[in-house]
CSV table of C-alpha atoms and ligand atoms in Angstrom, one decimal:
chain,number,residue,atom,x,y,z
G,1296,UNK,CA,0.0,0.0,0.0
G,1297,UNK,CA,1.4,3.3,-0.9
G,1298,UNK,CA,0.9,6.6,1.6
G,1299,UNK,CA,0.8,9.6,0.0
G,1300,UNK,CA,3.0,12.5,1.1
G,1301,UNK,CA,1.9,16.0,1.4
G,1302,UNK,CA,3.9,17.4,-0.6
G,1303,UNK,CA,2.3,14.1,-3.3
G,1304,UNK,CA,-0.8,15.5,-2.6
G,1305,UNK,CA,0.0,19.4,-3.0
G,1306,UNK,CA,1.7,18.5,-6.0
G,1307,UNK,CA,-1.8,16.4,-7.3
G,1308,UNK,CA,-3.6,19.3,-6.5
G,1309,UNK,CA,-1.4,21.6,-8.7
G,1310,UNK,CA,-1.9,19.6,-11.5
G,1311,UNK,CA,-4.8,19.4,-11.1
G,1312,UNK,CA,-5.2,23.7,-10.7
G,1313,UNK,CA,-3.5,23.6,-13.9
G,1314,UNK,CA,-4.9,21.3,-15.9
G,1315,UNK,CA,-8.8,22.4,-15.6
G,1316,UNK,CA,-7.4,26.2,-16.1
G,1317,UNK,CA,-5.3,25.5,-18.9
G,1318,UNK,CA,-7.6,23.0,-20.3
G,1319,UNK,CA,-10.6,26.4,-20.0
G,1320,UNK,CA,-8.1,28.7,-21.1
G,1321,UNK,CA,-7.1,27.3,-24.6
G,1322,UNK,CA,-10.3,26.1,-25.8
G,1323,UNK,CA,-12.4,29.1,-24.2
G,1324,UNK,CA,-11.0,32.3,-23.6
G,1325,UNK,CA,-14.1,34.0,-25.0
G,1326,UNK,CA,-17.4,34.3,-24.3
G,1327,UNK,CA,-18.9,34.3,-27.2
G,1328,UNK,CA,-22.7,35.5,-27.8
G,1329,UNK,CA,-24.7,34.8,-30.6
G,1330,UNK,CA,-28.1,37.5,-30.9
G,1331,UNK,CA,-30.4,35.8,-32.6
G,1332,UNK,CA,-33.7,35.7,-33.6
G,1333,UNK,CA,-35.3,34.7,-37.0
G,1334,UNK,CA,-38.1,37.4,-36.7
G,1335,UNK,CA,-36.7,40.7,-38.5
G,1336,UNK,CA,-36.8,44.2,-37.4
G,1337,UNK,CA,-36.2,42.8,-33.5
G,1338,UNK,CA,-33.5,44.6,-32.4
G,1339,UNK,CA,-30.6,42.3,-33.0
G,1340,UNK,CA,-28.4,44.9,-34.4
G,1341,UNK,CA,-28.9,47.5,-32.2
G,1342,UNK,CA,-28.4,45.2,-29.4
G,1343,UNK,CA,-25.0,43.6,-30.8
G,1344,UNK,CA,-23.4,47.3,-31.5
G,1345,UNK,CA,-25.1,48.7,-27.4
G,1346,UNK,CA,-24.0,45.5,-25.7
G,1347,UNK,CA,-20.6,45.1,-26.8
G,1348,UNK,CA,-19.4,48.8,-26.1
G,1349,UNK,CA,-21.0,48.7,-23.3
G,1350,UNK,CA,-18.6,46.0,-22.3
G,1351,UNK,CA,-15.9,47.6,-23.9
G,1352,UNK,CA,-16.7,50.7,-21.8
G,1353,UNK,CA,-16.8,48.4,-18.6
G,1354,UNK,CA,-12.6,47.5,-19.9
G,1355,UNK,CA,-13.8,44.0,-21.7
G,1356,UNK,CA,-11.6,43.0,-25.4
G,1357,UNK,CA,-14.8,43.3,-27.2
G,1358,UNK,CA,-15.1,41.5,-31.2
G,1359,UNK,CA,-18.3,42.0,-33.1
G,1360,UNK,CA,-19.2,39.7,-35.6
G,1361,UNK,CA,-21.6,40.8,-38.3
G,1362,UNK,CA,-23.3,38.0,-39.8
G,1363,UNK,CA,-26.1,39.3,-42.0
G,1364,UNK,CA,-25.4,39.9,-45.5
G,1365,UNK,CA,-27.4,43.1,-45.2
G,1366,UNK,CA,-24.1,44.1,-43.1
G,1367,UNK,CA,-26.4,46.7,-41.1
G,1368,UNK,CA,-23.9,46.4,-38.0
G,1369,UNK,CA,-21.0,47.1,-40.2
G,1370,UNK,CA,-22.8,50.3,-41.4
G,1371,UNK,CA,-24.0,51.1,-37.7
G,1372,UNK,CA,-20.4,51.4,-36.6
G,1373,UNK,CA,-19.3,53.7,-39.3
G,1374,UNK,CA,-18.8,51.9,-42.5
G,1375,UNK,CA,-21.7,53.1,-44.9
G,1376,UNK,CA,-20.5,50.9,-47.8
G,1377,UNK,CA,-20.1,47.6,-46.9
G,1378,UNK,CA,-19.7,46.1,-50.4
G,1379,UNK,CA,-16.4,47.9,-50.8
G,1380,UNK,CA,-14.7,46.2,-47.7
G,1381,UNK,CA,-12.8,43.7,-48.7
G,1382,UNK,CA,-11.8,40.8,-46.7
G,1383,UNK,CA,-14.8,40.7,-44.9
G,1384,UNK,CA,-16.6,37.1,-42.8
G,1385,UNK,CA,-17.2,35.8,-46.1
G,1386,UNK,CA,-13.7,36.2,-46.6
G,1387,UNK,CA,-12.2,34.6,-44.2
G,1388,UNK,CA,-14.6,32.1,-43.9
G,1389,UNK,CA,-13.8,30.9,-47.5
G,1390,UNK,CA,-10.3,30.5,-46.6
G,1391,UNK,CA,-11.2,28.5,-43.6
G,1392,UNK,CA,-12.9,26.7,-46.2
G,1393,UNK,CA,-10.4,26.6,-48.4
G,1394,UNK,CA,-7.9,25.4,-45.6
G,1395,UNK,CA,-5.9,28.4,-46.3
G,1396,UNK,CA,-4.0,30.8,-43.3
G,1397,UNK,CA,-4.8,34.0,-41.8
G,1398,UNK,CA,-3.1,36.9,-41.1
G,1399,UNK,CA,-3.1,37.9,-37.5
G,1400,UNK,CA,-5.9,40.3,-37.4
G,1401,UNK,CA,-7.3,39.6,-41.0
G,1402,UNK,CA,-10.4,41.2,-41.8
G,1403,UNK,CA,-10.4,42.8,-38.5
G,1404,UNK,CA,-11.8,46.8,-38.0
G,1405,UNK,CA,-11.2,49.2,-35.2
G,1406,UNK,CA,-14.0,51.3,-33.8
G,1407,UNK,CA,-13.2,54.4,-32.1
G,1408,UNK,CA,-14.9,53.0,-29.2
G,1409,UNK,CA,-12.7,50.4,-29.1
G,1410,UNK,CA,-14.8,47.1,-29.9
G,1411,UNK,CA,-13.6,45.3,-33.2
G,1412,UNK,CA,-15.5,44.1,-35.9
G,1413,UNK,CA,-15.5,41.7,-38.7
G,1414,UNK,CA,-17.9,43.1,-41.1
G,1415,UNK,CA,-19.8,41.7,-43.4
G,1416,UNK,CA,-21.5,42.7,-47.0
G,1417,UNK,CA,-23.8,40.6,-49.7
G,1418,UNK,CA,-21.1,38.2,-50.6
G,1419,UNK,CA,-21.8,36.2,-47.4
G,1420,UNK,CA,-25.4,35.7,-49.0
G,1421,UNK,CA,-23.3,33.7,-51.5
G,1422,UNK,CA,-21.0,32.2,-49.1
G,1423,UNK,CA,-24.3,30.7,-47.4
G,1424,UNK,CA,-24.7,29.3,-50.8
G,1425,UNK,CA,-21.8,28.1,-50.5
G,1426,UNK,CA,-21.8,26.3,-47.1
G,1427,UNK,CA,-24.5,24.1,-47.6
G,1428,UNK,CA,-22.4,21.8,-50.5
G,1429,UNK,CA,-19.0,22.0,-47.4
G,1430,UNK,CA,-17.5,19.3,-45.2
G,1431,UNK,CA,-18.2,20.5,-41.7
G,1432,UNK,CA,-20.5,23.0,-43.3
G,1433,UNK,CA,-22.0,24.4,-39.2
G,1434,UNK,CA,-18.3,24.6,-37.5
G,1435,UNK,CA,-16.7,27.2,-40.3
G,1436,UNK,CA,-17.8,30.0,-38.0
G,1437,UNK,CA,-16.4,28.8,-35.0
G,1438,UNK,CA,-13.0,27.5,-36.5
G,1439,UNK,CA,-12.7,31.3,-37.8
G,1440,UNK,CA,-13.2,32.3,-34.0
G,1441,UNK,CA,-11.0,29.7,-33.0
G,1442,UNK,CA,-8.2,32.1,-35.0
G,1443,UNK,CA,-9.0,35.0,-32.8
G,1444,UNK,CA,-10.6,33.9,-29.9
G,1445,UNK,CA,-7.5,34.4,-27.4
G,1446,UNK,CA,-7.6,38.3,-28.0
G,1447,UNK,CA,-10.9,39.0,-26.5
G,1448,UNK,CA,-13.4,38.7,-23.5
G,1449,UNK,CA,-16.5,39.0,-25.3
G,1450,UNK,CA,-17.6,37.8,-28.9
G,1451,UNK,CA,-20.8,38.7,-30.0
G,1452,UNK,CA,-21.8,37.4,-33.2
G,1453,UNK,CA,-25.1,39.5,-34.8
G,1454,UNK,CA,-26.9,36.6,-36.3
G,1455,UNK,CA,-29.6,37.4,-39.6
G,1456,UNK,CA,-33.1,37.4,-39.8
G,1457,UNK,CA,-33.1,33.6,-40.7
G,1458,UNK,CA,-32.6,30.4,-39.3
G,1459,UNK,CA,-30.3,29.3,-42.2
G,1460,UNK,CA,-27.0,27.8,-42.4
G,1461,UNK,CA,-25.0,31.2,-41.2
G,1462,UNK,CA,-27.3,31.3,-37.7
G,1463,UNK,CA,-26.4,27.4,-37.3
G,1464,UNK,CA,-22.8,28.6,-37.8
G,1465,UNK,CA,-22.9,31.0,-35.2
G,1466,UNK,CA,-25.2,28.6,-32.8
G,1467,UNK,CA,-22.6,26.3,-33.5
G,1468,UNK,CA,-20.1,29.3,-32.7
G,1469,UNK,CA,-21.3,30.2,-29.5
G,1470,UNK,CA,-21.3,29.7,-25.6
G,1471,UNK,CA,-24.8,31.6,-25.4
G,1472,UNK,CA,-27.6,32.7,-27.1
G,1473,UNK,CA,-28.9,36.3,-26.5
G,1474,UNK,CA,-33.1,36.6,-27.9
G,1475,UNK,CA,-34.1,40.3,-28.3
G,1476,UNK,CA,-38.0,40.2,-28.7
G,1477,UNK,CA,-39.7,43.0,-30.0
G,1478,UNK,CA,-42.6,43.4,-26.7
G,1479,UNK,CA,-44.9,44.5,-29.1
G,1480,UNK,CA,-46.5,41.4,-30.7
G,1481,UNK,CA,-46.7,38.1,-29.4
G,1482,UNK,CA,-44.0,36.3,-30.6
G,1483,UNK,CA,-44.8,33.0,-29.2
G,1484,UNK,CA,-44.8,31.0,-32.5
G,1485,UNK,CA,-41.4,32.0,-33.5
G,1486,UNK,CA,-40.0,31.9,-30.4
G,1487,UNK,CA,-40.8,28.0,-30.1
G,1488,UNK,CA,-38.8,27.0,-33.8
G,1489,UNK,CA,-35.8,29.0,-32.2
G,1490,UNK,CA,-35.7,27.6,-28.9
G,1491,UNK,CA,-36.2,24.2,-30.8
G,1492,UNK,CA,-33.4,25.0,-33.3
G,1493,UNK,CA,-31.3,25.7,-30.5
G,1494,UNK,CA,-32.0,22.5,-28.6
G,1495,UNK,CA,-31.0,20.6,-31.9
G,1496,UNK,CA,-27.8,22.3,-32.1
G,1497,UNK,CA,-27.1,22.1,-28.5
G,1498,UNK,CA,-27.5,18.0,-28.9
G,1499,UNK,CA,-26.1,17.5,-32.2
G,1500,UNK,CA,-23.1,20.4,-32.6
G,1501,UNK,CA,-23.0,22.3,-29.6
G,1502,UNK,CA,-23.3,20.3,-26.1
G,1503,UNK,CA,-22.7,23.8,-24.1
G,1504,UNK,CA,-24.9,26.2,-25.9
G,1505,UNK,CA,-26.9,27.8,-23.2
G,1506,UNK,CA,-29.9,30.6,-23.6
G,1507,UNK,CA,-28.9,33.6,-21.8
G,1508,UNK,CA,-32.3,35.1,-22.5
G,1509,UNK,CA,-34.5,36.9,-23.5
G,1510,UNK,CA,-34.1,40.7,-24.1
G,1511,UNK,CA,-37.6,43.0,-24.6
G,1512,UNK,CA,-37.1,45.5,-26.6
G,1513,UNK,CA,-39.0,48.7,-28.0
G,1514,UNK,CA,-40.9,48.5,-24.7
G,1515,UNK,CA,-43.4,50.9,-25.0
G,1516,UNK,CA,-45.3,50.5,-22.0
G,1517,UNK,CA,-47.9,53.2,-22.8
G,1518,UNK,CA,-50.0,50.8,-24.5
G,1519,UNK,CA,-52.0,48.4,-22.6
G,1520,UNK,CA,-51.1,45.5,-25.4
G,1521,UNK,CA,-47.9,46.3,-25.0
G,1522,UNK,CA,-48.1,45.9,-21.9
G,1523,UNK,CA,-49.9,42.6,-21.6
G,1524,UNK,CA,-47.3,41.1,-23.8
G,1525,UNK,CA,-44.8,41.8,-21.9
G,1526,UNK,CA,-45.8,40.4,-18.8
G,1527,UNK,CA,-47.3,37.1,-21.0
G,1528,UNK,CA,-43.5,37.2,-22.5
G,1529,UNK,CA,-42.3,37.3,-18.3
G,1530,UNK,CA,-44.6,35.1,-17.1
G,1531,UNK,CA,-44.1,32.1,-20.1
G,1532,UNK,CA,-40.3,32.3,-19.7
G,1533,UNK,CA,-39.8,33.5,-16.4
G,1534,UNK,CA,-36.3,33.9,-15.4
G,1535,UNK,CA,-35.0,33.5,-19.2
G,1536,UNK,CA,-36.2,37.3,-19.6
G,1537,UNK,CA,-33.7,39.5,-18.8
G,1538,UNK,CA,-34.6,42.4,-16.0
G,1539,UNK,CA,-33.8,45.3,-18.2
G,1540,UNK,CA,-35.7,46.0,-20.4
G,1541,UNK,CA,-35.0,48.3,-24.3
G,1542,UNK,CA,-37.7,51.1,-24.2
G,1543,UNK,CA,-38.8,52.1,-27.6
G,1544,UNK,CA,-36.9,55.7,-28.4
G,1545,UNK,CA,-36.1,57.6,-31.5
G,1546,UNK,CA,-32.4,58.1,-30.5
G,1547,UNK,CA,-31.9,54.2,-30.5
G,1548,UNK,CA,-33.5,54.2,-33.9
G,1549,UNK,CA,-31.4,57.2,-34.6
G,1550,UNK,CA,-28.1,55.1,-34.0
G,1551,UNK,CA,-28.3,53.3,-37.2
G,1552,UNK,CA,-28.2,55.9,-39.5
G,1553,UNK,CA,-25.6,58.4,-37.1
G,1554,UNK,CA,-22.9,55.8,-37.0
G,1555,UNK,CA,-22.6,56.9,-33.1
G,1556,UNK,CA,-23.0,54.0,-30.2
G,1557,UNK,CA,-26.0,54.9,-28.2
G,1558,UNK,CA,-23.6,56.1,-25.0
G,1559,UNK,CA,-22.4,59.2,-27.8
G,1560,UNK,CA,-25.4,59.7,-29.0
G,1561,UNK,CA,-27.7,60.2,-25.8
G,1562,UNK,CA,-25.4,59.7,-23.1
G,1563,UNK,CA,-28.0,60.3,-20.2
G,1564,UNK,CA,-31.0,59.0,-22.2
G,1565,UNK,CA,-33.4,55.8,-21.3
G,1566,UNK,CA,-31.8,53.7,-24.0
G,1567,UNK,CA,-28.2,53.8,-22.8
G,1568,UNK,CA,-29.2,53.6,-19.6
G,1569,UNK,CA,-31.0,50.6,-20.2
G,1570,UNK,CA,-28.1,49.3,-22.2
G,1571,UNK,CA,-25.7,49.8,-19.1
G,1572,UNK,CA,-28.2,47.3,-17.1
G,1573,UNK,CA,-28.1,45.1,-20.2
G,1574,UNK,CA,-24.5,45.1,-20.2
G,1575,UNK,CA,-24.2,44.6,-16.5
G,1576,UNK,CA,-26.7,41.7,-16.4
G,1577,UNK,CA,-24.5,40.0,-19.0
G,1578,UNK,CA,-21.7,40.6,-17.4
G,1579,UNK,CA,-22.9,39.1,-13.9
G,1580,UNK,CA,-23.9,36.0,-16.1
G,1581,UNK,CA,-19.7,35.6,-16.9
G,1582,UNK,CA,-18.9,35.9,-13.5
G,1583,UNK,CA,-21.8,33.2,-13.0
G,1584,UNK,CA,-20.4,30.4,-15.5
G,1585,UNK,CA,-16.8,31.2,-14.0
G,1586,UNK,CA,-18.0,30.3,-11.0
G,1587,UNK,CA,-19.7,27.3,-11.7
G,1588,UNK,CA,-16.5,26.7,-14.1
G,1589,UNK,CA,-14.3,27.0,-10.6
G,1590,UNK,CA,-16.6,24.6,-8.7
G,1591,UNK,CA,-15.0,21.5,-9.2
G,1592,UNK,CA,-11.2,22.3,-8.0
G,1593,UNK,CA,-12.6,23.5,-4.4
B,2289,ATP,N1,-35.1,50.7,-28.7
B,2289,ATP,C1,-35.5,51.0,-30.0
B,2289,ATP,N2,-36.4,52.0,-30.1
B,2289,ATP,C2,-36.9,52.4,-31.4
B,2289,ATP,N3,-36.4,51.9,-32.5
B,2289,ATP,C3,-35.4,50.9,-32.4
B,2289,ATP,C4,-34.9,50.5,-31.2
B,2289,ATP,N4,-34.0,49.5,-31.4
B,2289,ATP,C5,-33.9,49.4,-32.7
B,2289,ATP,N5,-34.8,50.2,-33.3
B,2289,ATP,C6,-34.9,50.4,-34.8
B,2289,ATP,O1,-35.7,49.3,-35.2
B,2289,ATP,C7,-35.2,48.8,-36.5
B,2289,ATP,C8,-34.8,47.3,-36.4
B,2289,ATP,O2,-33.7,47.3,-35.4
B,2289,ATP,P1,-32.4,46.3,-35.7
B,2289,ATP,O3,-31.9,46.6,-37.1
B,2289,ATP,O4,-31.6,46.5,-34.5
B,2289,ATP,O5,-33.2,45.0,-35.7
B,2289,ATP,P2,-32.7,43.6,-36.3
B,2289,ATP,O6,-33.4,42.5,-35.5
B,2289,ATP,O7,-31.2,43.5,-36.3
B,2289,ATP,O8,-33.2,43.6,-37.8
B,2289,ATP,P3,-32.9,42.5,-38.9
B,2289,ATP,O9,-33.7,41.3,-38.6
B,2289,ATP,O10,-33.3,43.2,-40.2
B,2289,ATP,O11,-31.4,42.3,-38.9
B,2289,ATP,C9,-34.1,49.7,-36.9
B,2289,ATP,O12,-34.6,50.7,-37.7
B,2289,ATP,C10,-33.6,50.3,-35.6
B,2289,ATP,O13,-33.1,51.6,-35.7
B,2290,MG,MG1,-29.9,43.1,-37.9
């Protein structure tokens, strides 16, 4: 029978200490967030470009993914013409296709506010195309993000208005799944095929894909519909709603078409303010998995 010292055991427990961090180091430095929602016109956008300078602003590495081939969040940070970018996702994702290398920082733009951004224009519409007829045709996303992943906190992917190939790539992509719902119609029926497509990702591609949750936005309680749905939206999925909520406001509209974040653009107004609590929700779920993550060594 062998006794163990405790200097054996001290030594056990190191390798232990270093194994599980090195182990959730290399394969997940990032947290990466996919906003999806197939409906159109939800918010997605606006919520990718508010939520991920807010983090910036709270000191996170903050990259943005644009993954609609309307490239709306590439235009909402400051780059009106998309088309004329060149390498963009669809880009690099064809050499990731195409098993070919890239450059450190590839593709990547720098907002004055500090986030990145990969942009994206109408040749990922072809690329989508493309995708379908590839080996390993829902991981291309998330091998690009492999590339980068170990210079940033926060990724937040800004998924289309479909539930095509490009949102399985960033499902596929991602730790979590952030659902903006616009709280004026009842979104039930749509909501269902997306919490379903994510359930079939999370058992076929994606074993830790979690929902986050879901985020109202355009709140207008004014209206007594409005206000109905929101609490139906509450009371169906409980604590997968997020406590802040969006309120409907012409300078968050505004921020599409000013190429300013929402913090420039009305520092002290309800939308910022509500993007702050956003941001600070989020940011308490991290600290949440890394908990959880930690719970095993004690
Ligand atoms: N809180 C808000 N209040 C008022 N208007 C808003 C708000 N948030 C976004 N909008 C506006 O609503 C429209 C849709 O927003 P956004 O582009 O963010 O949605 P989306 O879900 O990304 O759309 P798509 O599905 O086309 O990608 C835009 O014109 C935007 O400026
Ligand atoms: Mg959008």
């Amino acid at each position: 029978m062998t006794t163990s010292t405790t200097a054996d055991r001290q030594s056990e427990q190191l390798c232990f200490f270093e194994t599980h961090f090195t182990t959730e180091r290399s394969i997940e430095p990032v947290k990466t967030i996919a906003l999806a929602n197939q409906k159109g016109g939800v918010g997605k956008t606006t919520t990718a470009a508010s939520l991920g300078i807010g983090l910036s602003r709270q000191g996170k590495k903050v990259l943005l993914i644009d993954a609609d081939a309307q490239g709306n969040l590439t235009q909402m940070l400051g780059w009106p013409q998309p088309d004329e970018l060149s390498p963009t996702l669809s880009t690099l994702m064809e050499k990731i296709i195409a098993e070919q290398p890239i450059a450190p920082g590839e593709g990547i733009l720098h907002h004055p506010s500090g986030v990145h951004l990969v942009p994206a224009n109408i040749e990922l519409s072809a690329l989508e195309v493309t995708l379908v007829n590839t080996m390993s045709r829902e991981t291309v996303l998330r091998q690009y993000l492999s590339t980068v992943a170990d210079r940033y906190d926060y990724a937040l992917i800004d998924c289309m208005p479909s539930l095509g190939m490009l949102t399985i790539n960033a499902l596929t992509a991602a730790d979590s799944v952030i659902i903006p719902v616009q709280a004026q119609y009842l979104p039930a029926k749509g909501l269902e095929q997306l919490l379903r497509t994510i359930t079939r990702v999370k058992r076929q591609l994606n074993p830790k894909l979690e929902v986050d949750g879901i985020v109202l936005t355009m709140v207008d309680s004014r209206t007594t519909l409005a206000r109905e749905i929101n609490a139906l939206i509450r009371k169906t999925y409980g604590g997968h709603v997020f406590a802040s909520e969006i309120p409907r406001s012409i300078k968050a509209a505004e921020i599409s078409v000013e190429n300013k974040s929402i913090y420039d653009h009305d520092r002290s107004g309800k939308a910022a303010l509500a993007y702050e609590n956003l941001t600070r929700e989020v940011l308490s779920l991290g600290k949440q998995i890394k908990r959880h993550r930690a719970d095993p060594v004690r």
